[in-house]
Amino acid sequence: MNMRSNIALSALVCAGIIAWLSGFASRQLVNPAEIKADAVKIEVAETATAGASASKKSGPEPILALLKDADLARGEKVAKACAACHTFDKGGKNGVGPNLYGVVGRKKQSHEGFAYSGSLTETGGDTWTYTELSHFLYKPKAYAKGTKMTYAGLKKTEDRAAVLAYLRSLADAPAALPTEAEISAEAAE
């Protein structure tokens, strides 16, 4: 070996030792811990109603009767929390969550190009109906165990109805509003 080869080899060995020592020192200074919970958790404040009983129903209240008169502007405002992970425009890209244009009436887990967790296959029903979306938005983790969605849920019935009305408007041909028979059937459940 000549002198240049020795210098080059020495430089590589020194660089490797420096890299190893800096990694070792950084692990000693900062103790990395494995994350055991979602890094970003969006909490929605839940308001207590006067006279609420302890035996409160675990699922969301019926929603279909509220859709006809739901406030689209309110729905758009409430849905801004969803914009952290979703897009709403036609042909929009998927984000952390799938694009939501045309979601009402769409087949579950069907938006092209999004890698779903597969948890929605166990929820029943193939299509995102108003009722299915209401249950999902109420408590996503309870509705679809194992879902990637970290949103805590939308507890206020009026807000959920407004968001569903807004999502309904995001379509080339918006889904039909519920019939009186569907509203009555949901109220009877």
Short mmCIF file of C-alpha atoms in Angstrom, two decimals:
data_model
loop_
_atom_site.label_atom_id
_atom_site.label_comp_id
_atom_site.label_asym_id
_atom_site.label_seq_id
_atom_site.Cartn_x
_atom_site.Cartn_y
_atom_site.Cartn_z
CA MET A 1 0.00 0.00 0.00
CA ASN A 2 1.14 3.48 -0.70
CA MET A 3 0.88 6.58 1.44
CA ARG A 4 -2.33 7.90 -0.22
CA SER A 5 -4.15 4.61 0.38
CA ASN A 6 -3.13 4.68 4.05
CA ILE A 7 -4.37 8.26 4.44
CA ALA A 8 -7.71 7.44 2.75
CA LEU A 9 -8.20 4.31 4.87
CA SER A 10 -7.31 6.23 8.04
CA ALA A 11 -9.81 8.97 7.15
CA LEU A 12 -12.59 6.38 6.65
CA VAL A 13 -11.80 4.65 9.94
CA CYS A 14 -11.73 8.00 11.79
CA ALA A 15 -15.04 9.06 10.22
CA GLY A 16 -16.62 5.76 11.28
CA ILE A 17 -15.33 6.09 14.84
CA ILE A 18 -16.59 9.70 15.05
CA ALA A 19 -20.03 8.66 13.74
CA TRP A 20 -20.25 5.78 16.21
CA LEU A 21 -19.12 7.97 19.14
CA SER A 22 -21.59 10.75 18.29
CA GLY A 23 -24.43 8.20 18.09
CA PHE A 24 -23.38 6.66 21.40
CA ALA A 25 -23.13 10.09 23.07
CA SER A 26 -26.54 11.19 21.77
CA ARG A 27 -28.19 8.01 23.12
CA GLN A 28 -26.61 8.72 26.51
CA LEU A 29 -27.84 12.33 26.54
CA VAL A 30 -31.35 11.67 25.22
CA ASN A 31 -33.14 8.54 26.32
CA PRO A 32 -35.50 7.69 23.43
CA ALA A 33 -38.76 6.05 24.49
CA GLU A 34 -41.19 4.21 22.27
CA ILE A 35 -44.43 6.13 21.71
CA LYS A 36 -47.30 4.13 23.16
CA ALA A 37 -50.16 6.48 22.23
CA ASP A 38 -51.17 8.55 19.21
CA ALA A 39 -48.81 11.46 18.69
CA VAL A 40 -51.63 13.81 17.68
CA LYS A 41 -54.95 13.48 19.43
CA ILE A 42 -57.68 15.92 18.56
CA GLU A 43 -59.98 16.38 21.52
CA VAL A 44 -63.47 17.81 21.23
CA ALA A 45 -64.93 19.35 24.35
CA GLU A 46 -68.02 17.56 25.55
CA THR A 47 -70.64 19.72 27.21
CA ALA A 48 -72.78 18.34 30.00
CA THR A 49 -76.52 18.87 29.70
CA ALA A 50 -78.66 19.68 32.69
CA GLY A 51 -80.53 16.70 34.04
CA ALA A 52 -78.52 14.15 32.08
CA SER A 53 -79.07 10.73 33.54
CA ALA A 54 -76.32 8.31 34.50
CA SER A 55 -77.83 5.65 32.26
CA LYS A 56 -77.12 7.63 29.10
CA LYS A 57 -77.27 5.75 25.82
CA SER A 58 -73.78 4.75 24.68
CA GLY A 59 -74.26 5.50 20.99
CA PRO A 60 -75.15 8.69 19.16
CA GLU A 61 -78.65 10.10 19.11
CA PRO A 62 -80.76 9.71 15.93
CA ILE A 63 -79.52 12.06 13.24
CA LEU A 64 -81.69 11.63 10.14
CA ALA A 65 -84.46 14.03 11.21
CA LEU A 66 -81.93 16.84 11.65
CA LEU A 67 -80.33 16.60 8.20
CA LYS A 68 -83.01 18.47 6.25
CA ASP A 69 -82.56 21.66 8.29
CA ALA A 70 -78.85 21.29 9.12
CA ASP A 71 -76.69 24.40 8.70
CA LEU A 72 -74.14 23.92 5.89
CA ALA A 73 -72.01 26.87 7.02
CA ARG A 74 -71.82 25.40 10.52
CA GLY A 75 -70.91 22.02 9.02
CA GLU A 76 -68.13 23.56 6.96
CA LYS A 77 -66.81 25.36 10.05
CA VAL A 78 -66.89 22.22 12.23
CA ALA A 79 -65.30 20.18 9.42
CA LYS A 80 -62.23 22.43 9.48
CA ALA A 81 -60.93 20.16 12.26
CA CYS A 82 -61.04 17.33 9.70
CA ALA A 83 -58.85 19.33 7.30
CA ALA A 84 -55.82 18.45 9.40
CA CYS A 85 -55.97 14.96 7.87
CA HIS A 86 -58.50 15.07 5.00
CA THR A 87 -59.09 17.06 1.82
CA PHE A 88 -62.56 17.96 0.54
CA ASP A 89 -62.10 19.05 -3.08
CA LYS A 90 -63.09 16.96 -6.08
CA GLY A 91 -60.13 14.85 -7.17
CA GLY A 92 -58.16 16.03 -4.15
CA LYS A 93 -55.19 14.12 -2.83
CA ASN A 94 -55.40 11.81 0.14
CA GLY A 95 -53.75 13.11 3.27
CA VAL A 96 -53.32 11.22 6.50
CA GLY A 97 -56.96 10.29 5.82
CA PRO A 98 -58.77 9.79 2.49
CA ASN A 99 -60.28 12.62 0.43
CA LEU A 100 -63.90 13.15 1.55
CA TYR A 101 -65.45 14.48 -1.67
CA GLY A 102 -68.47 12.30 -2.41
CA VAL A 103 -68.12 10.23 0.78
CA VAL A 104 -71.88 10.09 1.50
CA GLY A 105 -73.14 7.03 -0.37
CA ARG A 106 -69.63 5.87 -1.28
CA LYS A 107 -68.48 2.32 -0.67
CA LYS A 108 -66.44 2.03 2.54
CA GLN A 109 -62.66 1.76 2.17
CA SER A 110 -62.92 2.53 -1.53
CA HIS A 111 -61.15 5.83 -2.15
CA GLU A 112 -58.46 5.15 -4.70
CA GLY A 113 -54.88 5.42 -3.52
CA PHE A 114 -55.54 5.37 0.23
CA ALA A 115 -54.13 2.56 2.40
CA TYR A 116 -57.00 1.72 4.75
CA SER A 117 -56.42 -0.11 8.03
CA GLY A 118 -59.06 -2.72 7.20
CA SER A 119 -60.96 -2.11 10.45
CA LEU A 120 -64.10 -0.94 8.63
CA THR A 121 -64.77 -4.39 7.18
CA GLU A 122 -65.99 -5.52 10.61
CA THR A 123 -68.48 -2.66 11.07
CA GLY A 124 -71.21 -4.01 8.80
CA GLY A 125 -72.67 -2.32 5.77
CA ASP A 126 -70.74 -1.65 2.61
CA THR A 127 -71.75 1.97 2.11
CA TRP A 128 -71.29 5.20 4.02
CA THR A 129 -74.89 6.03 4.88
CA TYR A 130 -75.83 9.01 7.03
CA THR A 131 -76.32 6.70 10.01
CA GLU A 132 -73.01 4.88 9.48
CA LEU A 133 -71.14 8.18 9.16
CA SER A 134 -72.87 9.53 12.27
CA HIS A 135 -71.81 6.51 14.32
CA PHE A 136 -68.24 6.75 12.97
CA LEU A 137 -67.96 10.49 13.67
CA TYR A 138 -69.45 10.04 17.16
CA LYS A 139 -66.59 7.78 18.33
CA PRO A 140 -64.31 6.54 15.53
CA LYS A 141 -62.25 4.18 17.73
CA ALA A 142 -65.40 2.57 19.19
CA TYR A 143 -67.08 2.23 15.78
CA ALA A 144 -64.07 0.71 14.01
CA LYS A 145 -61.56 -0.78 16.41
CA GLY A 146 -58.08 -0.47 14.93
CA THR A 147 -58.91 2.52 12.74
CA LYS A 148 -56.06 4.86 11.87
CA MET A 149 -58.29 7.84 12.62
CA THR A 150 -57.10 9.56 15.80
CA TYR A 151 -60.02 12.00 16.09
CA ALA A 152 -61.71 11.65 19.51
CA GLY A 153 -65.20 12.09 18.13
CA LEU A 154 -67.94 14.62 17.52
CA LYS A 155 -70.41 14.31 20.42
CA LYS A 156 -72.87 17.13 19.66
CA THR A 157 -75.70 15.80 17.51
CA GLU A 158 -76.31 19.18 15.82
CA ASP A 159 -72.64 19.45 14.86
CA ARG A 160 -72.64 15.92 13.42
CA ALA A 161 -75.80 16.69 11.43
CA ALA A 162 -74.21 19.90 10.10
CA VAL A 163 -71.02 18.05 9.11
CA LEU A 164 -73.05 15.32 7.38
CA ALA A 165 -75.06 17.96 5.48
CA TYR A 166 -71.79 19.62 4.45
CA LEU A 167 -70.28 16.29 3.35
CA ARG A 168 -73.50 15.56 1.42
CA SER A 169 -73.05 18.84 -0.48
CA LEU A 170 -69.57 17.76 -1.59
CA ALA A 171 -70.67 15.64 -4.53
CA ASP A 172 -71.53 15.97 -8.20
CA ALA A 173 -74.95 14.49 -7.37
CA PRO A 174 -75.63 14.78 -3.62
CA ALA A 175 -77.19 11.75 -1.93
CA ALA A 176 -80.93 11.92 -1.33
CA LEU A 177 -82.10 13.15 2.04
CA PRO A 178 -83.65 10.48 4.28
CA THR A 179 -87.31 9.64 3.74
CA GLU A 180 -89.91 9.93 6.51
CA ALA A 181 -89.93 6.12 6.75
CA GLU A 182 -86.15 6.04 7.30
CA ILE A 183 -86.41 8.81 9.91
CA SER A 184 -89.17 6.92 11.74
CA ALA A 185 -87.24 3.64 11.61
CA GLU A 186 -84.13 5.29 13.08
CA ALA A 187 -86.16 6.94 15.85
CA ALA A 188 -87.71 3.57 16.75
CA GLU A 189 -84.31 1.92 17.28
#
